[in-house]
Amino acid sequence: MMARHALPGRLTWIGLRAERYAPIDVVTSADLNEAGLIGDHGRAGKRAVTLIQAEHLPVIAALTGHDVIEPEQLRRNLVVSGLNLLAIRKGVLRVGTAVLEVHGPCPPCSRMEKELGPGGYNAMRGHGGWYASVKIPGLIHVGDTVQPG
């Protein structure tokens, strides 16, 4: 049961940050190498790529009193819809020609208070997404299927 998923997911958004506090560059495709997304400042290893579920964006908006939360505000790299990322923890995801290994939840940072307003940090708790390493480098595109395994 734990390995079974109702449907594959879909990659709906890709964002790159040239450096830590730089604005997000929204792109339609990206290359991944062992260190992460090419063009992103991320760090190699378990936290090379960050993912968040599209379904969590309206929840975060509701918890912070916003009508809409845009992915750029949360500073994650990939937005995935239709697949419960929690169910993939310690597993792998195939996205485009790349394979990611999902390691753990992304805790919110204090910047969420500034970005989302008072309570932004706590609104993100449990909804902040997941961090992953690149197991197999490859090319990803918005619209790609996101498949466990």
Coordinates of C-alpha atoms in Angstrom, one line a residue:
M1 CA 0.0 0.0 0.0
M2 CA 2.8 2.5 0.9
A3 CA 4.3 2.2 -2.6
R4 CA 1.0 2.7 -4.4
H5 CA -0.1 6.1 -5.6
A6 CA -3.4 7.0 -7.2
L7 CA -1.9 9.0 -10.0
P8 CA 1.4 10.4 -11.2
G9 CA 2.1 14.0 -10.4
R10 CA 3.0 16.9 -12.7
L11 CA 5.8 19.5 -12.6
T12 CA 3.9 22.8 -12.7
W13 CA 6.7 25.4 -12.0
I14 CA 10.5 25.8 -11.9
G15 CA 12.3 28.5 -10.1
L16 CA 16.1 29.3 -9.9
R17 CA 17.9 31.6 -7.6
A18 CA 21.3 32.8 -8.9
E19 CA 22.4 33.6 -5.3
R20 CA 20.9 33.2 -1.8
Y21 CA 18.8 36.4 -1.7
A22 CA 18.4 37.0 -5.4
P23 CA 15.0 37.2 -7.0
I24 CA 13.6 34.0 -8.4
D25 CA 14.0 33.4 -12.1
V26 CA 11.0 31.4 -13.3
V27 CA 11.9 29.1 -16.2
T28 CA 10.1 26.4 -18.2
S29 CA 13.0 23.9 -18.2
A30 CA 16.2 23.2 -16.3
D31 CA 19.2 20.9 -16.3
L32 CA 20.1 19.1 -13.2
N33 CA 23.6 17.8 -12.4
E34 CA 24.9 16.1 -9.2
A35 CA 25.0 19.4 -7.4
G36 CA 21.4 20.4 -8.2
L37 CA 19.7 22.7 -10.7
I38 CA 22.2 24.4 -13.1
G39 CA 21.8 28.2 -12.6
D40 CA 20.5 27.8 -9.0
H41 CA 22.7 28.7 -6.0
G42 CA 21.6 25.6 -4.1
R43 CA 23.9 23.3 -2.3
A44 CA 25.1 19.9 -3.4
G45 CA 24.0 16.9 -1.4
K46 CA 20.7 16.2 0.4
R47 CA 19.4 19.8 -0.1
A48 CA 20.3 20.2 -3.7
V49 CA 16.7 20.7 -4.9
T50 CA 13.6 21.9 -3.0
L51 CA 10.1 20.8 -3.9
I52 CA 6.6 21.9 -2.7
Q53 CA 3.2 20.6 -3.5
A54 CA 0.9 23.0 -5.5
E55 CA -1.9 21.9 -3.2
H56 CA -0.2 23.5 -0.2
L57 CA -0.1 27.0 -1.7
P58 CA -3.9 27.7 -1.1
V59 CA -3.5 26.3 2.5
I60 CA -0.6 28.7 3.2
A61 CA -2.6 31.5 1.7
A62 CA -5.6 30.7 3.9
L63 CA -3.3 30.5 7.0
T64 CA -1.7 33.9 6.3
G65 CA -4.8 35.8 5.1
H66 CA -3.7 36.1 1.5
D67 CA -5.9 35.5 -1.5
V68 CA -3.0 33.8 -3.4
I69 CA 0.5 32.7 -2.6
E70 CA 2.9 32.6 -5.5
P71 CA 5.7 29.9 -5.6
E72 CA 8.3 32.7 -5.9
Q73 CA 7.4 33.9 -2.4
L74 CA 8.3 30.5 -0.9
R75 CA 11.7 30.2 -2.6
R76 CA 11.4 26.6 -3.5
N77 CA 12.8 25.2 -6.8
L78 CA 10.0 22.9 -8.1
V79 CA 6.2 22.9 -7.6
V80 CA 4.6 19.5 -8.1
S81 CA 0.8 18.9 -8.3
G82 CA -1.2 15.7 -8.0
L83 CA 1.3 13.6 -5.9
N84 CA 1.6 13.5 -2.1
L85 CA 5.3 14.3 -1.5
L86 CA 5.1 13.2 2.1
A87 CA 4.4 9.6 0.8
I88 CA 7.7 9.8 -1.2
R89 CA 10.0 10.6 1.8
K90 CA 13.2 8.5 1.6
G91 CA 12.2 7.4 -1.9
V92 CA 12.9 8.6 -5.4
L93 CA 11.0 10.7 -8.0
R94 CA 11.4 10.6 -11.7
V95 CA 11.0 14.0 -13.3
G96 CA 11.8 14.3 -17.0
T97 CA 15.0 12.5 -17.5
A98 CA 16.2 13.2 -13.9
V99 CA 15.8 11.2 -10.8
L100 CA 15.6 12.9 -7.4
E101 CA 16.0 11.2 -4.0
V102 CA 13.6 12.8 -1.4
H103 CA 15.2 13.2 2.0
G104 CA 13.2 15.3 4.4
P105 CA 10.9 18.3 5.0
C106 CA 12.0 21.8 4.3
P107 CA 11.6 23.7 7.6
P108 CA 10.5 27.3 7.1
C109 CA 12.9 30.1 7.7
S110 CA 12.5 33.5 9.4
R111 CA 12.2 35.1 6.0
M112 CA 8.6 33.8 5.8
E113 CA 7.6 36.3 8.5
K114 CA 8.8 39.1 6.2
E115 CA 7.4 37.6 3.0
L116 CA 4.0 36.4 4.3
G117 CA 3.5 38.6 7.2
P118 CA 3.0 37.9 10.9
G119 CA 2.5 34.1 11.4
G120 CA 4.1 33.3 8.0
Y121 CA 6.7 31.0 9.7
N122 CA 4.0 29.0 11.5
A123 CA 1.8 28.9 8.4
M124 CA 4.6 27.2 6.5
R125 CA 5.2 24.5 9.2
G126 CA 4.1 21.2 7.7
H127 CA 3.5 22.9 4.3
G128 CA 7.1 24.0 3.4
G129 CA 7.9 21.2 1.0
W130 CA 10.7 18.7 0.8
Y131 CA 14.4 18.7 0.0
A132 CA 16.1 16.2 -2.3
S133 CA 19.4 15.2 -3.9
V134 CA 20.0 14.5 -7.5
K135 CA 20.4 10.8 -8.0
I136 CA 20.5 10.8 -11.8
P137 CA 21.2 14.1 -13.6
G138 CA 18.9 15.1 -16.5
L139 CA 16.6 17.7 -18.1
I140 CA 13.2 18.7 -16.7
H141 CA 10.4 20.7 -18.2
V142 CA 7.2 22.3 -16.8
G143 CA 4.5 19.7 -17.6
D144 CA 6.7 16.7 -17.1
T145 CA 5.2 13.7 -15.3
V146 CA 6.5 13.2 -11.7
Q147 CA 6.5 9.5 -11.0
P148 CA 7.6 7.7 -7.8
G149 CA 10.3 5.0 -8.3

